[in-house]
Each structure stands twice: as C-alpha cells, then as structure tokens.
C-alpha cells in the first residue's frame, strides 16, 4: 500500500532536503522497470549492432497521407506532422531493443532518484550539441517540458505528475513529482524530446519570430544524427546525415544510423504506394493489408529474388483494434446496444472473404501480451476489482469475456437473435423496418474511414447492422479531413488502434481516462468517463511491483471489455514488409526491434550491384 499522505509528504521533503544538502546521489547510466539493466556502465555498444557497418547510401521509404507541419509540439492538435520531423530530435535516454522497458543515456549521461520515486535528476552530457554547435542545456530541457505540457494533450496527460523542473547544476535538471510511489516517472522523463530553446525563441530567415504554438514548414534545428535537407510540401522529404554529429561515438549509437540519406515519399494509400514500390521508387514497404500480402506480391522482382518479402515477429507490444463507438453521441450510451453491434459482426466470414484467413480475433485490450486477462479474476486481481465492484458490470466477476463466433448461417442467425433481444431489453424497437429508440428516433450511424482498406471492412460490416434495422453510412474522407474530425471527436464510429507497451502506465490516462475525454486530440477517441476505469488506471500507475502491475492491468482489461466500448477486430503477430535487396543487417535481430528498419540496417553495395544488373 502507498504511505499515508502526511508520511508521503514527509518522505518527499526529506529526500529533497538530502539531495539539496549534497548527500551522495546514486547515479544510474541506465533505467529499467524490470529490475537490473543488462549493460554495465562501461559498455561499448549494444549486442545487436554491427560496429563495423559501412556508412553511406540512401534508404527510400513510404509514408501514407500527407504533411504540412514540422513542429512536433502541436502535432496532436494542428496540422499533419511529417515523420521526418521526429528524426531530428533526441531524448534524454534511448531504448534498448533487447530488453523490456529499459533505456540508457543519450543526451543525458546519468539519472538519480530516491527510493520513493518522488523526483529525478538528469545530468546532461557536456559534449551534447545542437546542429548549430551550441550546447544542449538544462534550460532547453525545462523549456521542452513546459511547451509540450502546455500545448499537447498527449504530453499534458503523460507528464501530468511532473509538477516542477528546475536547474540544479550546470548540467543538471531536477524534475519534482506531485507525490511519491510512481515508479514509472523517472523512466518516462527520460523519454522527453528535447527542443532548442534559443532556436524557438529566435527568428527565422525572414526575421519573423518563431511561434512554438503554430504549425511550420521551416526545417527545425535538432541534435540528432539527421537533419532535414530538402522537401516538397505534402509529397516528399529527404534527411541527411550530420557529418559532425556530436554523439557518433556513444555506445547507444555505435553501429546505427548508417545511411547518408533517408527519403520519405508520400502516397495517398497503400495501393498506390505498392505500385510505386514495384516500380522501384521506394526501397521498403510495410504491408498492412492481408489481401495485398496474399495476392499483390507476385511481380517479377519477387520471383527472381530482387525483392525480399519478410515477416518480423511483434514481441514489443500488444494492441486493441476495433470499431470504436463515440460515447459523446447519446445513442451509444446504453452498453446493450454496443454489445448488440458486436453480435452483428461476423469476424470469421470477414476473415475468410477479405483477409484469406490470416487474422485472429482480438479478445483483449492488451492482445498479444501477458497483460491480457484470462479466466475469472482471482487473487490480487480480484482484490483490486473488489475495490470498484459497485461501479463495474457484474459479469466482470462471473463470466469469462468471449466475442461472439460467426462463420456459418446457424451462428449468424443465433447472434442476430441475441442482438435483437439486447436491443429490445434496452428499449429499442423496429418501426417501418428501422431500429428506433424509446423516443421514436431512428438509430443512424456514420462510419468514418480514411483509406480503402478500412472502407472495405466497414462495407462488409454494414449489411449485418442493417439487418438489425440500423441505418449505416460509410464515409471515406481525405487525410486532412480525417485528422481534423478525429481531433474534434466529430464522428459516430471509427476504426481505431491503441498500441500497448509491455509496461503500461501514465499513457492509460490518455487512452481511457475521464479527463482525456474532453481534451481535443487525446487518444480517448471513445469518450470514456468511468470512475472505475479511472481508479484502475491509478492502480496501474502506482503499482509497486510487477505482480501488482499485471493484476491491475488484467482488472482494467476486464472492465474495458465488459463495457463494450468497441467491437474488437483482429490482429496479426507479425509485421509484414518487402524490400529491394540492397541492404544488410546484423544477426540475430534483438527481440523487441521488429524489423529494426532503418536504424539497424546498412546499404550493401555488393547486393545493390546485383539487383541493378538483374
């Protein structure tokens, strides 16, 4: 249990006083949420890189959609961010790809925090530099936290517990938290993207003062191995290696970032992108369509091995993907209607007809991880659920959650009968072949989609809902309209995806928390405002050990499922990709890297020559 408030405040003040008094701090070169770190303080490189990888060449990549913004501060609320903009900045720490939730110093060389996790101090590397040669300073770090929290709902939620950042030495920044016990906070502070204060407070080439709260297409100043070289708005971006990059010799950078140039070409959708890839206009494509993967990769370059198809196991995360209801719409308030929509979804037939049987149904908000609930709650999980028993559906305690199973006419008829019964119990009825509520208002749903793949799924689902009397419209809009409508929650139903780490924490507030439901741009696209879920999120965030974290996550998963906030869709345990065979990588890949593209790869001149001659 967490200490009482008075004791907690006293512990925090004692720890702070000890630090201020100069008591010996325990500096850590790496941080882990799972015990000891793998690599010692004097490690030379990660085990999964080639320290002798050749540098040079270019990698051409595909991006779907468009872009009109390089300012990451407002990327969740304004414009369409260019993915290359993320490449120019660095964080205090960087993730190890062969450990779970472990990071080592990048801009910072070390961190120190007390046993109660009430604050953390980061010490910057004295050699850290911006690309204009100026040093990275504590003022930059403090500025970054301030502008990100003020202007981004995502970062505001993620760093909610960080109440103060102050300079405590020439290279040191102390982050004070609003209380002890949140063991994740020292770790996630290390994920802070650091921006150059002097650049953002300066003027551009035309003498205009920069505005950190506005979108911009002025290439930003960063500290990383890459900077934006040239771009065509909305169509392409090229980044180049910084020849005098300050951190090239760091153990966390050895053997990585091997390309001289990274090029991003933007396409409207995956179908158009694949045609460009076939024409050798890009080197690498990630394929999210099961149909495309099964039918569209039979062109000559695949047959003669100039193009390599490969699937990489996904071991670093879980996911929930589903047709999400917008609870801000009154018609979706009754969970029986939401459950009826699940009974109308024939996943098995969709999987056969659209996806060549490649997928499996999602049964958890943490699908693919040990954090997914199973069986009935017991032990510590049951104790946690007992604390919110009066606020959750009774089935949480009595029934194992399972999605309806379709796939044949008998099952489909049975599922639709069950859906009809649920709707009748909830006060809905059929009038003139239309489903209406108790006030006689028809149930009409617009399913908002942004690409042909999502449209195909929605159109397949539509007839089943119409058999229940629901009026369904499927509307595909362009990327810009879609982003704007998402940010303002202007939709009835969407397909949404929530990726989950192997150590959930503060981000759960942004996904499901009541406060996030009213914040434009948050990931709480459903609009959940549920005190039981808020309480369970806090249990996760303040878990003192792995066992408690797992139990609290199982409890949250179970409560989310039994509220029927989404109609769960499907998942695949591999990342599909195809590449022109011009590149090599170290063997074996680290467990949590997926493909490791492009950071762990390099341009192989011998392979490239063979592909060119073919």
CSV table of N, CA and C in Angstrom, one decimal, residues 423-508:
chain,number,residue,atom,x,y,z
A,423,UNK,N,-31.3,-5.4,-27.8
A,423,UNK,CA,-31.9,-4.1,-28.2
A,423,UNK,C,-33.3,-3.9,-27.7
A,424,UNK,N,-34.1,-5.0,-27.7
A,424,UNK,CA,-35.5,-4.9,-27.1
A,424,UNK,C,-35.4,-4.6,-25.6
A,425,UNK,N,-34.5,-5.3,-24.9
A,425,UNK,CA,-34.4,-5.0,-23.5
A,425,UNK,C,-33.9,-3.6,-23.2
A,426,UNK,N,-33.2,-3.0,-24.1
A,426,UNK,CA,-32.7,-1.6,-23.9
A,426,UNK,C,-33.8,-0.6,-24.4
A,427,UNK,N,-34.9,-1.0,-24.9
A,427,UNK,CA,-36.0,-0.1,-25.2
A,427,UNK,C,-36.0,0.3,-26.7
A,428,UNK,N,-35.2,-0.4,-27.5
A,428,UNK,CA,-35.3,-0.2,-29.0
A,428,UNK,C,-36.3,-1.1,-29.6
A,429,UNK,N,-36.9,-0.6,-30.7
A,429,UNK,CA,-37.8,-1.5,-31.4
A,429,UNK,C,-37.7,-1.2,-32.9
A,430,UNK,N,-38.3,-2.1,-33.7
A,430,UNK,CA,-38.4,-1.9,-35.2
A,430,UNK,C,-39.7,-1.2,-35.6
A,431,UNK,N,-39.6,-0.1,-36.3
A,431,UNK,CA,-40.7,0.6,-36.9
A,431,UNK,C,-40.4,0.9,-38.3
A,432,UNK,N,-41.3,0.4,-39.2
A,432,UNK,CA,-41.1,0.6,-40.7
A,432,UNK,C,-39.7,0.1,-41.1
A,433,UNK,N,-39.3,-1.1,-40.5
A,433,UNK,CA,-38.1,-1.8,-40.8
A,433,UNK,C,-36.8,-1.0,-40.4
A,434,UNK,N,-37.0,0.0,-39.5
A,434,UNK,CA,-35.9,0.8,-39.0
A,434,UNK,C,-35.9,0.7,-37.5
A,435,UNK,N,-34.7,0.6,-36.9
A,435,UNK,CA,-34.5,0.5,-35.5
A,435,UNK,C,-34.6,1.9,-34.9
A,436,UNK,N,-35.5,2.0,-33.9
A,436,UNK,CA,-35.7,3.4,-33.3
A,436,UNK,C,-35.6,3.2,-31.8
A,437,UNK,N,-35.3,4.3,-31.1
A,437,UNK,CA,-35.1,4.3,-29.7
A,437,UNK,C,-36.5,4.5,-29.0
A,438,UNK,N,-36.5,4.6,-27.7
A,438,UNK,CA,-37.8,4.8,-27.0
A,438,UNK,C,-38.6,6.0,-27.3
A,439,UNK,N,-37.8,7.0,-27.9
A,439,UNK,CA,-38.5,8.3,-28.3
A,439,UNK,C,-38.9,8.3,-29.8
A,440,UNK,N,-38.7,7.1,-30.4
A,440,UNK,CA,-39.0,7.0,-31.8
A,440,UNK,C,-38.0,7.5,-32.8
A,441,UNK,N,-36.8,7.9,-32.3
A,441,UNK,CA,-35.7,8.4,-33.1
A,441,UNK,C,-34.9,7.2,-33.8
A,442,UNK,N,-34.8,7.2,-35.1
A,442,UNK,CA,-34.0,6.1,-35.8
A,442,UNK,C,-32.6,6.1,-35.3
A,443,UNK,N,-32.0,4.9,-35.2
A,443,UNK,CA,-30.6,4.7,-34.9
A,443,UNK,C,-29.9,4.7,-36.3
A,444,UNK,N,-29.1,5.8,-36.5
A,444,UNK,CA,-28.4,6.0,-37.7
A,444,UNK,C,-26.9,6.2,-37.4
A,445,UNK,N,-26.0,5.6,-38.1
A,445,UNK,CA,-24.6,5.6,-37.8
A,445,UNK,C,-23.8,5.9,-39.0
A,446,UNK,N,-22.9,6.9,-38.9
A,446,UNK,CA,-21.9,7.1,-39.9
A,446,UNK,C,-20.6,6.5,-39.5
A,447,UNK,N,-20.1,5.6,-40.3
A,447,UNK,CA,-18.8,5.0,-40.0
A,447,UNK,C,-17.7,5.8,-40.8
A,448,UNK,N,-16.8,6.5,-40.1
A,448,UNK,CA,-15.8,7.4,-40.8
A,448,UNK,C,-14.6,6.6,-41.0
A,449,UNK,N,-14.1,6.6,-42.3
A,449,UNK,CA,-12.9,5.9,-42.6
A,449,UNK,C,-12.0,6.8,-43.5
A,450,UNK,N,-10.7,6.4,-43.5
A,450,UNK,CA,-9.7,7.3,-44.2
A,450,UNK,C,-9.0,6.6,-45.4
A,451,UNK,N,-9.2,5.3,-45.6
A,451,UNK,CA,-8.5,4.6,-46.6
A,451,UNK,C,-9.4,3.5,-47.2
A,452,UNK,N,-9.0,3.0,-48.4
A,452,UNK,CA,-9.8,1.9,-49.0
A,452,UNK,C,-9.9,0.6,-48.1
A,453,UNK,N,-8.8,0.3,-47.4
A,453,UNK,CA,-8.8,-0.9,-46.6
A,453,UNK,C,-9.9,-0.8,-45.5
A,454,UNK,N,-9.9,0.3,-44.8
A,454,UNK,CA,-10.9,0.5,-43.7
A,454,UNK,C,-12.3,0.5,-44.3
A,455,UNK,N,-12.4,1.1,-45.5
A,455,UNK,CA,-13.7,1.2,-46.2
A,455,UNK,C,-14.3,-0.2,-46.5
A,456,UNK,N,-13.4,-1.1,-47.0
A,456,UNK,CA,-13.8,-2.5,-47.3
A,456,UNK,C,-14.4,-3.1,-46.0
A,457,UNK,N,-13.7,-3.0,-44.9
A,457,UNK,CA,-14.2,-3.6,-43.7
A,457,UNK,C,-15.5,-3.0,-43.2
A,458,UNK,N,-15.7,-1.7,-43.3
A,458,UNK,CA,-16.9,-1.1,-42.9
A,458,UNK,C,-18.1,-1.5,-43.8
A,459,UNK,N,-17.8,-1.6,-45.1
A,459,UNK,CA,-18.8,-2.0,-46.1
A,459,UNK,C,-19.2,-3.5,-45.8
A,460,UNK,N,-18.3,-4.3,-45.4
A,460,UNK,CA,-18.6,-5.7,-45.1
A,460,UNK,C,-19.5,-5.8,-43.9
A,461,UNK,N,-19.3,-5.0,-42.9
A,461,UNK,CA,-20.0,-4.9,-41.6
A,461,UNK,C,-21.4,-4.3,-41.8
A,462,UNK,N,-21.5,-3.4,-42.7
A,462,UNK,CA,-22.8,-2.6,-42.9
A,462,UNK,C,-24.0,-3.5,-43.1
A,463,UNK,N,-24.1,-4.5,-43.9
A,463,UNK,CA,-25.3,-5.3,-44.1
A,463,UNK,C,-25.8,-6.0,-42.8
A,464,UNK,N,-24.9,-6.4,-42.0
A,464,UNK,CA,-25.2,-7.1,-40.8
A,464,UNK,C,-25.9,-6.1,-39.8
A,465,UNK,N,-25.4,-4.9,-39.7
A,465,UNK,CA,-26.1,-3.9,-38.9
A,465,UNK,C,-27.4,-3.5,-39.5
A,466,UNK,N,-27.5,-3.4,-40.8
A,466,UNK,CA,-28.8,-3.1,-41.4
A,466,UNK,C,-29.8,-4.2,-41.2
A,467,UNK,N,-29.4,-5.4,-41.0
A,467,UNK,CA,-30.4,-6.5,-40.7
A,467,UNK,C,-31.0,-6.2,-39.3
A,468,UNK,N,-30.3,-5.5,-38.4
A,468,UNK,CA,-30.9,-5.1,-37.1
A,468,UNK,C,-31.8,-3.9,-37.2
A,469,UNK,N,-31.8,-3.2,-38.4
A,469,UNK,CA,-32.6,-2.0,-38.6
A,469,UNK,C,-31.8,-0.7,-38.4
A,470,UNK,N,-30.5,-0.9,-38.3
A,470,UNK,CA,-29.6,0.3,-38.1
A,470,UNK,C,-29.4,0.9,-39.5
A,471,UNK,N,-29.5,2.2,-39.6
A,471,UNK,CA,-29.2,3.0,-40.9
A,471,UNK,C,-27.7,3.3,-40.8
A,472,UNK,N,-27.0,2.8,-41.8
A,472,UNK,CA,-25.5,2.9,-41.8
A,472,UNK,C,-25.0,3.6,-43.0
A,473,UNK,N,-24.2,4.6,-42.8
A,473,UNK,CA,-23.5,5.3,-43.9
A,473,UNK,C,-22.0,5.1,-43.7
A,474,UNK,N,-21.3,4.7,-44.7
A,474,UNK,CA,-19.8,4.7,-44.7
A,474,UNK,C,-19.2,5.8,-45.5
A,475,UNK,N,-18.5,6.7,-44.8
A,475,UNK,CA,-17.9,7.9,-45.4
A,475,UNK,C,-16.4,7.9,-45.4
A,476,UNK,N,-15.8,7.9,-46.6
A,476,UNK,CA,-14.3,8.0,-46.6
A,476,UNK,C,-14.0,9.4,-46.9
A,477,UNK,N,-13.0,10.0,-46.1
A,477,UNK,CA,-12.6,11.3,-46.3
A,477,UNK,C,-11.1,11.3,-46.4
A,478,UNK,N,-10.5,12.5,-46.9
A,478,UNK,CA,-9.0,12.5,-47.1
A,478,UNK,C,-8.4,12.6,-45.7
A,479,UNK,N,-7.0,12.5,-45.8
A,479,UNK,CA,-6.3,12.5,-44.6
A,479,UNK,C,-6.4,13.7,-43.7
A,480,UNK,N,-6.5,14.9,-44.3
A,480,UNK,CA,-6.6,16.2,-43.6
A,480,UNK,C,-8.0,16.2,-42.9
A,481,UNK,N,-9.0,15.9,-43.6
A,481,UNK,CA,-10.4,16.0,-43.0
A,481,UNK,C,-10.5,14.9,-41.9
A,482,UNK,N,-9.9,13.8,-42.1
A,482,UNK,CA,-10.0,12.7,-41.1
A,482,UNK,C,-9.3,13.2,-39.8
A,483,UNK,N,-8.1,13.7,-39.9
A,483,UNK,CA,-7.3,14.2,-38.7
A,483,UNK,C,-8.1,15.3,-38.0
A,484,UNK,N,-8.7,16.2,-38.7
A,484,UNK,CA,-9.4,17.3,-38.1
A,484,UNK,C,-10.7,16.8,-37.4
A,485,UNK,N,-11.4,15.8,-38.0
A,485,UNK,CA,-12.6,15.3,-37.4
A,485,UNK,C,-12.2,14.4,-36.2
A,486,UNK,N,-11.1,13.7,-36.2
A,486,UNK,CA,-10.6,12.9,-35.1
A,486,UNK,C,-10.3,13.8,-33.9
A,487,UNK,N,-9.6,14.9,-34.2
A,487,UNK,CA,-9.2,15.8,-33.1
A,487,UNK,C,-10.4,16.5,-32.4
A,488,UNK,N,-11.5,16.7,-33.1
A,488,UNK,CA,-12.7,17.3,-32.5
A,488,UNK,C,-13.8,16.3,-32.2
A,489,UNK,N,-13.4,15.0,-32.3
A,489,UNK,CA,-14.4,13.9,-32.0
A,489,UNK,C,-15.7,14.0,-32.8
A,490,UNK,N,-15.5,14.4,-34.1
A,490,UNK,CA,-16.7,14.6,-34.9
A,490,UNK,C,-16.9,13.3,-35.8
A,491,UNK,N,-17.5,12.3,-35.1
A,491,UNK,CA,-17.8,11.0,-35.8
A,491,UNK,C,-18.7,10.2,-34.9
A,492,UNK,N,-19.3,9.2,-35.6
A,492,UNK,CA,-20.2,8.3,-34.8
A,492,UNK,C,-19.3,7.0,-34.4
A,493,UNK,N,-18.8,6.4,-35.5
A,493,UNK,CA,-17.9,5.2,-35.3
A,493,UNK,C,-16.7,5.4,-36.2
A,494,UNK,N,-15.6,4.9,-35.7
A,494,UNK,CA,-14.3,4.8,-36.5
A,494,UNK,C,-13.6,3.5,-36.2
A,495,UNK,N,-12.7,3.2,-37.0
A,495,UNK,CA,-11.7,2.1,-36.6
A,495,UNK,C,-10.5,2.8,-36.0
A,496,UNK,N,-10.3,2.3,-34.7
A,496,UNK,CA,-9.1,2.9,-34.0
A,496,UNK,C,-8.2,1.8,-33.5
A,497,UNK,N,-7.0,2.2,-33.2
A,497,UNK,CA,-6.0,1.3,-32.7
A,497,UNK,C,-5.3,1.9,-31.5
A,498,UNK,N,-5.1,1.1,-30.5
A,498,UNK,CA,-4.3,1.5,-29.3
A,498,UNK,C,-3.2,0.5,-29.1
A,499,UNK,N,-2.0,1.0,-29.3
A,499,UNK,CA,-0.8,0.1,-29.1
A,499,UNK,C,-0.5,0.1,-27.6
A,500,UNK,N,-0.1,-1.0,-27.1
A,500,UNK,CA,0.2,-1.1,-25.6
A,500,UNK,C,1.7,-1.6,-25.4
A,501,UNK,N,2.4,-1.0,-24.5
A,501,UNK,CA,3.7,-1.4,-24.2
A,501,UNK,C,3.6,-2.6,-23.3
A,502,UNK,N,4.8,-3.2,-23.0
A,502,UNK,CA,4.9,-4.3,-22.1
A,502,UNK,C,4.9,-3.8,-20.6
A,503,UNK,N,4.9,-2.5,-20.4
A,503,UNK,CA,4.8,-2.0,-19.1
A,503,UNK,C,3.9,-0.7,-19.1
A,504,UNK,N,2.6,-1.0,-19.1
A,504,UNK,CA,1.6,0.2,-19.2
A,504,UNK,C,1.7,1.1,-18.0
A,505,UNK,N,1.4,2.4,-18.2
A,505,UNK,CA,1.5,3.3,-17.1
A,505,UNK,C,0.7,4.6,-17.4
A,506,UNK,N,1.3,5.7,-17.4
A,506,UNK,CA,0.6,7.0,-17.5
A,506,UNK,C,-0.1,7.2,-18.8
A,507,UNK,N,0.3,6.5,-19.9
A,507,UNK,CA,-0.4,6.7,-21.1
A,507,UNK,C,-1.9,6.2,-21.1
A,508,UNK,N,-2.1,5.3,-20.1
A,508,UNK,CA,-3.5,4.8,-20.0
A,508,UNK,C,-4.5,5.9,-19.7
